[in-house]
Amino acid sequence: MIVQGLAFYMFAAIAVASAVMVISARNPVHSVLFLILAFFNAAGLFVLMGAEFIAMILVVVYVGAVAVLFLFVVMMLDISFSELRHGFLQYLPMGGLIGVVLLAELLTIVVGWLISPQVGEVRAHPTPPIDQLTNTHAIGRILYTDYIYLFQAAGMVLLVAMVGAIVLTLRSREGVKKQRIATQLARRREDSVEIKKVQPGSGI
Amino acid sequence: MINLTPVIPELVLACGGMALLMIGVFRGDGAMRSVAWISVLVLVVAGIASGTLSSDRQVVFGGQFVTDAFAQFAKWLVVIGAVFGIAMSLSYNERHEVARFEFPVLIVFATLGMFMMISANDLISLYVGLELQSLSLYVLAAFRRDNLRSSEAGLKYFVLGALSSGMLLYGASLVYGFAGSTGFDALAGVFKTGSGPSIGLIVGMVFVIAGLAFKISAVPFHMWTPDVYEGAPTPVTAFFALAPKIAAFALFMRVLTGPFGPLVAEWQQIVWLLAIASMILGALAAIWQSNIKRLLAYSSIGHVGYALVGLAAGNETGVRGVLIYLAIYLAMSAGAFCCVLAMRRGNRMVEGIDDLAGLSRTQPMVALAMAVLMFSMAGIPPLAGFFGKLYVFLAAVQAGLYALAVIGVLASVIGAYYYLRIIKIMYFDEPAESMDRPVGREIGAIMAASTLFIVLFFVYPSPILNGAQTAAAALFAG
């Protein structure tokens, strides 16, 4: 139990600290790296809760794809962040006001939060006990049976997105030299080599 | 084991689309024509598969998917629209050097999305089907990617489509939160029993209606229509006006009469307002247009308004009227867009209404077809357009919505002005330069078929009337 507690405080403290660093770091590349650290710690928190599937997805999708994409964009684009901060004080009152309003709204919701007592019983797919079935298995069982139609349909949507991206952006450029193995193999000696008798003492 | 029989049409489209993609990748863009004709074959097979299913109501995948006579009727209309869309695009794409094999494949995928929308029986499957359809349409709108206006149309459509999807999702999440279910059957049960719907449910329903109204481009959610119709390549515009509108309308009817059926008193006012605003704007805004595609965009907004009149009645007669209207609208729009596609001069498309001047002397057959279609759109008997309007107005009068019917008739009288103006320009103005000939085999065939349908509808209307009757009855059977 004490190990779990210690692990929780470690993950939570590092997650909060790196989240603060994301917004305070001067170098945007450092910000993205801190964001990745925050994702890793959040994944650790999910493991502690027994939600190992979400932890895996967080690492694979957010760290592996989204954060790396961010990193590429930040490193490719020439954005001067110090210039973006220009005029910070000027907009602070307005921004601060909106922040306070949002905070008040969130507090109202959290205070007025009411979870129905029957919520556990009416769930369509209650979480199975962890010692009988891991939740990766449990999600798989629902996803590939009850929701197979939607799963397949979502696959079709992604296929169309891919086709669309290719249709709208792929251009075959002229004059690019590519290796075509079939052409190379189909080449015969007669096509490319010509033997000429050269008389001694005269050119071709 | 899941019963897969009711989803065979969708499976045909999905597998067919992926197989066509493989053919295209291996054969290259030179295979555009063969891919297109195989796509037509896939669509027709899917339509036949849907038609041969039992017309009893079948629900599969844990209530996420439903098929009934209503779905069959709507799917047939969508298949016809999609086939027309592919056939119209062939020579246009070749002329404008965008003959790429993805075009028919994207239409097949869009049709798959429409089939899923028509058969949706759950808020989630509704959304996924809608997104599959819309995503394909965004790409199609921007298909001439080197053309500034086409790219602009695609981007505009994408941004506003994303906005409408957001509204739809917001409404769906509110409905789910307050009713505790996303299934249409369960929702209908909740609305039937409770002591009046809570305010959260009403707000959710209004957002869902707003999101769907975007997709059928009903006023005040119509802003994207003229720009997208004008900018998109003409065959894509034709496809937009035909299939997606019918699918979205079918979905709209299923949602309003199914899960929200018990709340008819609440949504009737909204549909009433949408109908009146669409009819009036469609009639007035079209008068000042000088571009034929923009004019047809406003005309389609007006037609959406007339079809909504039938839906506002909120009963079986109303839905029957809407289905008849949609079938006739399909034929009228297909023919009208074929005439627009025939407007070429020096191998370039011309889109001005003035370019039609004297068409009766340079291309008498096209002018005749256009004249018949315009008379029909204006609602002049005995052409089909008159009967379409007759059935929806009849339903509205029977449901006691007299004001709606009167405003509808007035709007259609105002609308007749700009339809008749086109005929006047074609027949009585001095001819401009002559258009290119010939118009093309596919386009000529579709134009002739739809014009004949419009003219001869009153001779033998029973297949469509009976089909719509069965379909409407299926929607109210549950």
XYZ file of C-alpha atoms in Angstrom:
682
model
C 0.000 0.000 0.000
C 2.775 2.388 1.001
C 4.591 1.718 -2.272
C 1.446 2.600 -4.168
C 1.067 5.806 -2.202
C 4.660 6.800 -2.793
C 4.378 6.011 -6.494
C 1.221 8.102 -6.734
C 2.811 11.143 -5.131
C 5.910 10.788 -7.267
C 3.954 10.545 -10.552
C 1.570 13.307 -9.531
C 4.309 15.686 -8.400
C 6.376 15.162 -11.545
C 3.269 15.525 -13.742
C 2.325 18.849 -12.151
C 5.904 20.123 -12.161
C 6.442 19.260 -15.805
C 3.060 20.770 -16.713
C 4.221 24.018 -15.120
C 7.468 23.781 -17.049
C 5.532 23.310 -20.328
C 4.132 26.808 -20.052
C 7.119 28.481 -18.435
C 10.040 27.082 -20.439
C 11.660 29.701 -22.696
C 12.612 27.280 -25.424
C 9.563 25.733 -27.129
C 11.451 22.495 -27.795
C 11.938 22.135 -24.042
C 8.205 22.763 -23.587
C 7.335 19.846 -25.853
C 9.825 17.589 -24.086
C 8.264 18.482 -20.727
C 4.861 17.727 -22.241
C 6.106 14.240 -23.087
C 7.308 13.839 -19.500
C 3.859 14.881 -18.263
C 2.234 12.278 -20.550
C 4.502 9.540 -19.198
C 3.603 10.417 -15.620
C -0.098 10.519 -16.447
C 0.316 7.046 -17.935
C 1.918 5.947 -14.657
C -1.117 7.288 -12.770
C -3.433 5.284 -15.028
C -1.445 2.116 -14.308
C -1.887 2.771 -10.596
C -5.654 2.980 -11.140
C -5.608 -0.400 -12.894
C -6.394 1.101 -16.300
C -3.408 -0.331 -18.113
C -5.035 -0.101 -21.545
C -5.468 3.654 -21.352
C -1.907 3.961 -20.056
C -0.644 2.097 -23.112
C -2.748 4.148 -25.486
C -1.528 7.358 -23.861
C 2.091 6.391 -24.430
C 1.575 5.019 -27.932
C -0.730 7.724 -29.285
C 0.165 10.868 -27.356
C 3.879 10.344 -26.814
C 4.526 8.330 -29.936
C 2.477 10.338 -32.396
C 1.021 13.607 -31.155
C 3.983 14.919 -29.152
C 6.478 13.924 -31.816
C 4.333 15.737 -34.362
C 4.384 18.814 -32.111
C 8.137 18.534 -31.877
C 8.464 18.421 -35.649
C 6.244 21.459 -36.085
C 8.022 23.445 -33.396
C 11.434 22.630 -34.831
C 10.403 23.207 -38.447
C 8.538 26.479 -38.048
C 10.397 29.611 -37.232
C 8.183 30.984 -34.497
C 9.627 33.570 -32.175
C 7.905 32.879 -28.881
C 9.392 35.892 -27.160
C 7.639 38.047 -29.760
C 4.372 36.232 -29.093
C 4.719 37.111 -25.413
C 4.956 40.767 -26.391
C 2.001 42.657 -25.038
C 1.384 40.066 -22.346
C 0.738 42.669 -19.648
C -1.547 44.605 -21.947
C -3.933 41.668 -22.354
C -3.530 40.362 -18.818
C -6.641 42.041 -17.295
C -8.976 40.767 -20.010
C -7.430 37.302 -20.089
C -7.396 37.140 -16.320
C -11.085 38.079 -16.197
C -11.998 35.292 -18.630
C -9.896 32.891 -16.586
C -11.703 33.850 -13.375
C -15.111 33.448 -15.043
C -14.146 29.992 -16.352
C -12.849 28.978 -12.928
C -16.077 30.134 -11.291
C -18.118 28.139 -13.802
C -16.042 25.020 -13.255
C -16.383 25.385 -9.482
C -20.158 25.750 -9.777
C -20.320 22.549 -11.794
C -18.035 20.607 -9.469
C -19.901 21.767 -6.363
C -23.279 21.029 -7.884
C -22.141 17.638 -9.201
C -24.545 14.865 -8.396
C -23.938 11.264 -9.344
C -27.043 9.143 -9.436
C -26.913 6.381 -6.806
C -28.129 3.814 -9.335
C -25.323 4.590 -11.771
C -23.451 1.398 -10.902
C -26.402 -0.877 -11.571
C -27.609 0.564 -14.877
C -24.260 0.509 -16.615
C -24.471 -1.423 -19.881
C -20.957 -2.804 -19.529
C -19.780 -2.915 -15.896
C -16.027 -3.186 -15.370
C -15.173 -6.825 -14.637
C -13.034 -7.547 -11.555
C -9.370 -7.133 -12.422
C -8.358 -10.602 -11.127
C -10.712 -12.292 -13.579
C -10.210 -10.234 -16.712
C -7.759 -7.470 -17.595
C -9.501 -4.414 -18.910
C -7.698 -4.714 -22.260
C -9.540 -7.988 -22.701
C -12.762 -6.440 -21.463
C -12.583 -3.535 -23.943
C -11.709 -5.939 -26.750
C -14.696 -8.117 -25.957
C -17.111 -5.193 -26.185
C -15.428 -3.482 -29.123
C -15.351 -6.529 -31.384
C -18.816 -7.830 -30.523
C -21.359 -5.176 -29.542
C -19.673 -2.342 -31.380
C -18.196 -4.193 -34.349
C -20.415 -2.238 -36.746
C -19.198 1.121 -35.482
C -15.609 -0.135 -35.301
C -15.663 -1.171 -38.954
C -17.459 2.009 -39.971
C -14.828 4.119 -38.208
C -12.222 2.154 -40.169
C -13.966 3.149 -43.412
C -13.939 6.807 -42.318
C -10.188 6.621 -41.754
C -9.697 4.938 -45.142
C -11.597 7.752 -46.849
C -9.510 10.303 -44.931
C -6.352 8.641 -46.228
C -7.617 8.450 -49.814
C -8.671 12.090 -49.572
C -5.296 13.264 -48.305
C -3.573 11.446 -51.164
C -6.013 12.718 -53.802
C -5.660 16.325 -52.719
C -1.932 16.516 -52.089
C 0.053 13.828 -53.909
C 1.740 15.124 -57.045
C 3.983 13.069 -59.266
C 6.896 15.376 -60.000
C 8.506 15.345 -63.394
C 12.208 14.772 -63.832
C 12.819 12.936 -60.575
C 15.195 10.004 -60.982
C 13.869 6.903 -59.317
C 15.172 3.374 -59.179
C 12.849 1.086 -61.127
C 14.031 -2.440 -60.498
C 11.786 -3.982 -63.138
C 13.241 -1.690 -65.795
C 16.742 -2.435 -64.633
C 16.196 -6.173 -64.773
C 14.464 -6.012 -68.135
C 17.434 -4.268 -69.681
C 19.281 -6.434 -72.181
C 22.816 -6.287 -73.372
C 21.753 -5.573 -76.958
C 19.812 -2.458 -75.927
C 22.645 -0.681 -74.241
C 25.985 -2.003 -75.517
C 27.163 -1.449 -79.039
C 30.339 -3.067 -80.266
C 32.290 -1.243 -82.897
C 35.346 -2.337 -84.692
C 37.942 0.374 -84.323
C 40.691 0.550 -86.841
C 44.053 1.041 -85.217
C 45.255 4.572 -85.608
C 41.843 6.174 -86.361
C 39.092 7.385 -84.065
C 35.453 6.345 -84.084
C -23.197 -15.266 -34.726
C -24.311 -11.883 -35.991
C -26.981 -11.921 -38.680
C -25.292 -10.199 -41.611
C -28.080 -10.547 -44.188
C -29.558 -7.047 -43.655
C -26.165 -5.376 -44.179
C -25.337 -7.104 -47.479
C -25.832 -3.867 -49.500
C -23.373 -2.043 -47.232
C -20.907 -4.939 -47.412
C -21.123 -4.917 -51.212
C -20.334 -1.198 -51.268
C -17.491 -1.405 -48.739
C -15.780 -4.418 -50.311
C -16.474 -3.138 -53.824
C -14.991 0.255 -52.990
C -11.832 -1.280 -51.573
C -11.469 -3.669 -54.533
C -11.873 -0.735 -56.933
C -9.200 1.129 -55.036
C -6.843 -1.810 -55.609
C -7.704 -1.950 -59.315
C -7.062 1.761 -59.604
C -3.745 1.606 -57.776
C -2.413 -1.180 -59.955
C -3.804 0.009 -63.278
C -3.227 3.741 -62.809
C -5.371 6.690 -63.834
C -5.707 5.315 -67.354
C -8.236 2.872 -65.919
C -10.585 5.701 -64.864
C -13.339 4.734 -67.274
C -13.289 1.042 -66.384
C -13.148 1.831 -62.644
C -16.086 4.200 -63.124
C -18.223 1.637 -64.926
C -17.378 -1.057 -62.363
C -18.375 1.452 -59.646
C -21.716 1.864 -61.368
C -22.031 -1.927 -61.379
C -21.195 -2.109 -57.654
C -23.779 0.578 -56.895
C -26.464 -1.172 -58.911
C -25.663 -4.524 -57.272
C -25.918 -2.877 -53.854
C -29.244 -1.334 -54.840
C -30.592 -4.674 -56.060
C -29.313 -6.396 -52.905
C -31.129 -3.819 -50.828
C -34.278 -4.218 -52.915
C -34.377 -8.000 -52.607
C -34.104 -7.941 -48.819
C -37.291 -8.663 -46.965
C -39.140 -5.399 -46.489
C -39.969 -6.277 -42.888
C -38.262 -4.246 -40.231
C -35.007 -5.946 -39.199
C -32.691 -4.620 -36.523
C -29.146 -5.947 -36.184
C -25.892 -5.156 -34.375
C -27.588 -4.644 -31.049
C -30.048 -2.093 -32.433
C -27.497 0.057 -34.242
C -28.655 -0.790 -37.739
C -32.159 -1.048 -39.132
C -33.539 -1.949 -42.508
C -37.148 -1.623 -43.600
C -39.221 -0.582 -46.603
C -38.395 3.074 -45.910
C -34.648 2.356 -46.057
C -35.120 0.385 -49.278
C -36.958 3.223 -50.995
C -34.449 5.857 -49.901
C -31.488 3.654 -50.833
C -32.862 3.212 -54.333
C -33.094 6.948 -54.786
C -29.540 7.387 -53.484
C -28.202 4.697 -55.825
C -29.830 6.394 -58.805
C -28.322 9.724 -57.735
C -24.860 8.225 -57.329
C -24.986 6.423 -60.688
C -26.017 9.677 -62.366
C -23.182 11.459 -60.554
C -20.564 9.041 -61.883
C -21.982 8.982 -65.408
C -22.085 12.791 -65.612
C -18.517 13.136 -64.403
C -16.803 10.915 -66.988
C -16.268 13.234 -69.931
C -16.070 16.356 -67.723
C -13.166 14.914 -65.746
C -11.359 13.889 -68.890
C -11.786 17.335 -70.425
C -10.477 19.097 -67.335
C -7.551 16.723 -66.830
C -8.756 15.472 -63.475
C -9.545 11.981 -64.770
C -8.392 10.164 -61.672
C -9.689 6.784 -60.596
C -10.345 7.971 -57.018
C -13.348 9.985 -58.170
C -15.801 7.089 -58.677
C -14.330 5.285 -55.663
C -15.031 8.303 -53.453
C -18.602 8.375 -54.765
C -18.954 4.698 -53.817
C -17.672 5.437 -50.295
C -19.967 8.457 -50.011
C -22.863 6.204 -51.025
C -21.810 3.731 -48.345
C -22.010 6.563 -45.823
C -25.460 7.508 -47.105
C -26.671 3.898 -46.812
C -25.449 3.882 -43.224
C -27.243 7.170 -42.534
C -30.478 5.868 -43.988
C -30.225 2.693 -41.909
C -29.010 4.349 -38.708
C -30.914 3.324 -35.607
C -28.588 4.809 -33.026
C -27.126 8.266 -32.529
C -23.592 6.884 -32.880
C -24.211 5.041 -36.140
C -26.020 8.160 -37.373
C -22.911 10.223 -36.717
C -20.417 7.739 -38.168
C -22.472 7.326 -41.356
C -22.843 11.085 -41.690
C -19.110 11.642 -41.296
C -18.218 8.940 -43.823
C -20.499 10.635 -46.316
C -19.361 14.182 -45.557
C -15.656 13.378 -45.615
C -15.965 11.889 -49.096
C -17.952 14.923 -50.217
C -15.367 17.422 -48.919
C -12.715 15.695 -51.007
C -14.987 15.591 -54.056
C -15.734 19.324 -53.758
C -12.000 20.098 -53.856
C -11.315 17.491 -56.531
C -10.016 20.028 -59.081
C -7.237 20.896 -56.699
C -5.437 23.203 -59.111
C -8.574 25.288 -59.505
C -8.823 28.040 -56.910
C -12.609 28.020 -56.692
C -12.818 24.285 -56.307
C -10.305 24.294 -53.450
C -12.166 27.175 -51.850
C -15.444 25.289 -52.122
C -13.879 22.220 -50.544
C -12.432 24.201 -47.651
C -15.655 26.133 -47.042
C -17.689 22.972 -47.105
C -15.240 21.300 -44.743
C -15.246 24.108 -42.176
C -19.026 24.561 -42.155
C -19.560 20.793 -42.236
C -17.310 20.426 -39.205
C -19.312 23.146 -37.468
C -22.584 21.354 -38.169
C -21.136 18.028 -37.022
C -20.100 19.751 -33.813
C -23.641 21.008 -33.258
C -25.046 17.579 -33.998
C -22.643 15.925 -31.563
C -23.395 18.494 -28.877
C -27.100 17.822 -29.240
C -26.560 14.061 -29.327
C -24.503 14.170 -26.129
C -27.209 16.219 -24.389
C -29.868 13.757 -25.511
C -27.738 10.855 -24.327
C -27.047 12.551 -21.018
C -30.692 13.300 -20.272
C -32.283 10.171 -21.745
C -29.588 7.653 -20.830
C -29.427 5.934 -24.205
C -28.288 6.492 -27.773
C -30.516 3.853 -29.372
C -33.513 5.205 -31.292
C -35.881 2.540 -29.944
C -34.863 3.206 -26.352
C -35.125 6.969 -26.875
C -38.637 6.654 -28.277
C -39.555 4.617 -25.203
C -38.140 7.281 -22.873
C -40.021 10.087 -24.620
C -43.265 8.118 -24.658
C -43.425 7.365 -20.955
C -41.945 10.332 -19.066
C -44.034 13.205 -17.780
C -43.046 15.547 -20.602
C -39.472 15.915 -21.825
C -36.982 17.809 -19.706
C -35.554 21.102 -20.943
C -32.153 19.461 -21.534
C -33.690 16.960 -23.929
C -35.429 19.721 -25.853
C -32.184 21.685 -26.175
C -30.414 18.528 -27.331
C -33.117 17.823 -29.882
C -32.923 21.381 -31.225
C -29.166 21.028 -31.720
C -29.582 17.677 -33.478
C -32.182 19.249 -35.775
C -29.879 22.206 -36.459
C -27.018 19.874 -37.347
C -29.199 17.894 -39.737
C -30.707 21.071 -41.209
C -27.157 22.073 -42.187
C -26.825 18.860 -44.156
C -30.067 19.358 -46.082
C -29.217 23.098 -46.383
C -32.456 24.441 -44.963
C -32.578 28.166 -44.176
C -31.062 29.548 -41.862
C -28.353 26.881 -42.199
C -27.965 27.266 -45.957
C -25.045 29.731 -46.217
C -22.604 27.191 -47.606
C -24.842 25.959 -50.393
C -24.492 28.668 -53.099
C -20.724 29.008 -52.671
C -20.066 25.273 -52.626
C -22.418 24.626 -55.542
C -20.762 27.362 -57.571
C -17.174 26.439 -56.775
C -17.292 22.657 -56.922
C -16.802 20.948 -60.311
C -20.200 20.783 -62.044
C -20.669 16.967 -61.907
C -19.833 17.095 -58.188
C -22.401 19.855 -57.745
C -24.923 17.653 -59.508
C -24.053 14.764 -57.209
C -24.391 17.061 -54.141
C -27.832 18.124 -55.275
C -28.974 14.540 -55.849
C -27.783 11.851 -53.471
C -26.594 13.487 -50.202
C -29.683 15.621 -49.953
C -31.938 12.589 -50.250
C -29.911 10.617 -47.707
C -29.870 13.497 -45.239
C -33.599 13.975 -45.713
C -34.242 10.283 -45.082
C -32.149 10.486 -41.930
C -33.999 13.644 -40.863
C -37.349 11.895 -41.282
C -36.208 8.788 -39.437
C -34.844 10.796 -36.514
C -37.882 13.043 -36.195
C -40.507 10.342 -36.545
C -38.567 7.606 -34.712
C -36.847 8.633 -31.454
C -38.361 12.132 -31.424
C -41.730 10.903 -32.704
C -43.527 11.433 -29.381
C -42.247 15.032 -29.328
C -43.989 15.947 -32.571
C -45.604 18.993 -30.973
C -42.165 20.336 -30.057
C -40.336 19.846 -33.354
C -43.254 20.698 -35.576
C -42.749 24.412 -34.898
C -39.053 24.193 -35.785
C -39.689 22.342 -39.050
C -42.504 24.782 -39.830
C -40.106 27.703 -39.494
C -37.362 25.964 -41.499
C -39.850 25.211 -44.273
C -41.183 28.759 -44.542
C -37.738 30.379 -44.415
C -36.342 27.973 -47.041
C -39.261 28.444 -49.410
C -39.166 32.238 -49.209
C -35.391 32.576 -49.460
C -35.219 29.996 -52.244
C -37.791 31.965 -54.224
C -36.468 35.486 -53.600
C -32.683 35.084 -53.576
C -32.621 33.190 -56.859
C -34.121 36.128 -58.745
C -30.892 38.161 -58.724
C -28.510 35.360 -59.637
C -26.610 35.504 -62.890
C -24.772 32.195 -62.492
C -26.798 29.114 -63.355
C -25.142 26.957 -60.694
C -25.897 29.505 -57.970
C -29.434 29.738 -59.265
C -29.859 25.981 -59.025
C -28.380 26.120 -55.508
C -31.079 28.558 -54.398
C -33.632 26.535 -56.272
C -32.555 23.441 -54.326
C -32.916 25.396 -51.065
C -36.447 26.221 -52.154
C -37.150 22.564 -52.947
C -35.897 21.591 -49.495
C -38.434 24.033 -48.097
C -41.311 22.440 -50.048
C -40.239 18.955 -48.951
C -40.086 20.144 -45.323
C -43.728 21.218 -45.639
C -44.601 17.534 -45.874
C -42.401 16.686 -42.916
C -44.007 19.459 -40.851
C -47.294 17.600 -41.148
C -45.585 14.944 -39.058
C -47.730 12.002 -40.135
C -47.704 9.173 -42.643
C -49.263 11.227 -45.445
C -46.614 13.889 -44.936
C -43.700 11.467 -45.118
C -45.239 9.906 -48.226
C -45.446 13.349 -49.796
C -41.806 14.060 -48.942
C -40.648 10.778 -50.493
C -42.591 11.440 -53.702
C -41.202 14.968 -53.762
C -37.640 13.694 -53.337
C -38.020 11.160 -56.157
C -39.294 13.863 -58.510
C -36.680 16.348 -57.311
C -34.007 13.745 -58.130
C -35.166 13.533 -61.740
C -35.548 17.313 -62.130
C -32.126 18.127 -60.695
C -30.388 15.391 -62.676
C -31.852 16.760 -65.892
C -31.129 20.395 -65.028
C -27.498 19.703 -64.176
C -27.087 17.730 -67.408
C -28.182 20.863 -69.230
C -25.601 22.880 -67.267
C -22.957 20.307 -68.214
C -23.958 20.706 -71.851
C -23.109 24.432 -71.647
C -19.656 24.405 -73.196
C -18.185 26.957 -75.536
C -14.780 26.447 -77.088
C -14.218 23.462 -74.765
C -14.740 25.615 -71.683
C -17.680 25.518 -69.308
C -19.846 28.626 -69.302
C -22.107 29.226 -66.351
C -23.819 32.548 -66.927
C -27.569 32.566 -67.421
C -27.094 35.009 -70.317
C -24.982 32.388 -72.084
C -28.178 30.419 -72.591
C -29.532 33.098 -74.921
C -31.006 31.660 -78.083
C -30.281 28.100 -77.097
C -33.507 27.032 -78.798
C -31.974 27.814 -82.178
C -28.463 26.463 -81.594
C -29.355 23.359 -79.585
C -33.104 22.784 -79.781
C -33.142 19.458 -77.911
C -31.202 20.750 -74.885
C -33.367 23.853 -74.801
C -36.523 21.740 -74.944
C -35.332 19.528 -72.074
C -34.347 22.554 -70.006
C -37.696 24.200 -70.683
C -39.618 21.111 -69.584
C -37.493 20.824 -66.423
C -37.930 24.503 -65.575
C -41.708 24.293 -66.081
C -41.696 21.246 -63.821
C -39.613 22.968 -61.130
C -42.013 25.898 -61.242
C -44.805 23.401 -60.609
C -46.845 23.692 -63.790
C -49.279 20.807 -64.381
C -49.265 18.161 -65.763
C -45.502 17.877 -65.244
C -44.139 15.845 -62.339
C -43.039 18.853 -60.277
C -46.667 19.847 -59.868
C -47.580 16.488 -58.373
C -44.632 16.630 -55.975
C -45.866 19.947 -54.628
C -49.467 18.751 -54.654
C -48.782 15.815 -52.332
C -46.808 17.808 -49.741
C -49.299 20.683 -49.691
C -52.170 18.200 -49.444
C -50.524 16.600 -46.411
C -50.042 20.023 -44.813
C -53.668 20.998 -45.399
C -54.907 17.698 -43.973
C -52.756 18.262 -40.893
C -54.344 21.698 -40.452
C -51.231 23.695 -41.404
C -53.119 26.091 -43.659
C -50.717 29.000 -43.261
C -47.805 26.814 -44.336
C -49.625 25.608 -47.446
C -50.675 29.130 -48.434
C -47.156 30.527 -48.012
C -45.819 27.559 -49.973
C -48.117 28.245 -52.916
C -47.214 31.951 -52.848
C -43.480 31.149 -52.747
C -43.834 28.793 -55.674
C -45.583 31.522 -57.667
C -42.701 33.918 -56.946
C -40.209 31.162 -57.769
C -41.891 30.572 -61.116
C -40.577 33.999 -62.209
C -36.948 32.976 -62.413
C -37.673 29.566 -63.893
C -39.721 31.218 -66.611
C -37.008 33.842 -67.126
C -34.594 31.078 -68.131
C -37.111 29.795 -70.678
C -37.610 33.319 -71.993
C -33.842 33.779 -72.405
C -33.498 30.475 -74.194
C -36.396 30.962 -76.586
C -36.780 34.677 -77.190
C -33.354 36.294 -76.806
C -30.939 36.784 -79.678
C -28.608 33.791 -79.912
C -25.154 34.183 -78.484
C -22.273 32.141 -79.852
C -23.305 28.547 -80.299
C -22.395 25.906 -77.746
C -20.098 22.978 -78.417
C -21.654 19.864 -79.849
C -22.244 17.031 -79.224
C -23.265 17.121 -75.584
C -21.949 13.620 -74.871
C -23.610 10.229 -74.768
C -24.066 9.793 -71.003
C -25.274 13.337 -70.470
C -27.685 13.137 -73.371
C -29.076 9.849 -72.074
C -29.630 11.122 -68.526
C -31.167 14.333 -69.834
C -33.553 12.425 -72.067
C -34.465 9.897 -69.365
C -35.203 12.496 -66.699
C -37.182 14.695 -69.091
C -39.277 11.732 -70.204
C -39.874 10.804 -66.556
C -41.023 14.333 -65.785
C -43.354 14.482 -68.771
C -44.808 10.989 -68.440
C -45.046 10.800 -64.645
C -48.778 11.508 -64.613
C -49.480 8.663 -67.051
C -48.193 5.909 -64.787
C -47.352 7.292 -61.346
C -48.336 4.226 -59.314
C -44.869 2.599 -58.842
C -43.546 5.704 -57.093
C -46.766 6.435 -55.234
C -47.054 2.865 -53.983
C -43.352 2.666 -53.089
C -43.578 5.898 -51.111
C -46.782 4.699 -49.440
C -45.153 1.429 -48.263
C -42.029 3.261 -47.161
C -43.948 5.853 -45.162
C -46.087 3.159 -43.561
C -42.922 1.291 -42.512
C -41.638 4.376 -40.734
C -44.785 4.680 -38.645
C -45.313 0.969 -38.032
C -43.060 0.775 -34.968
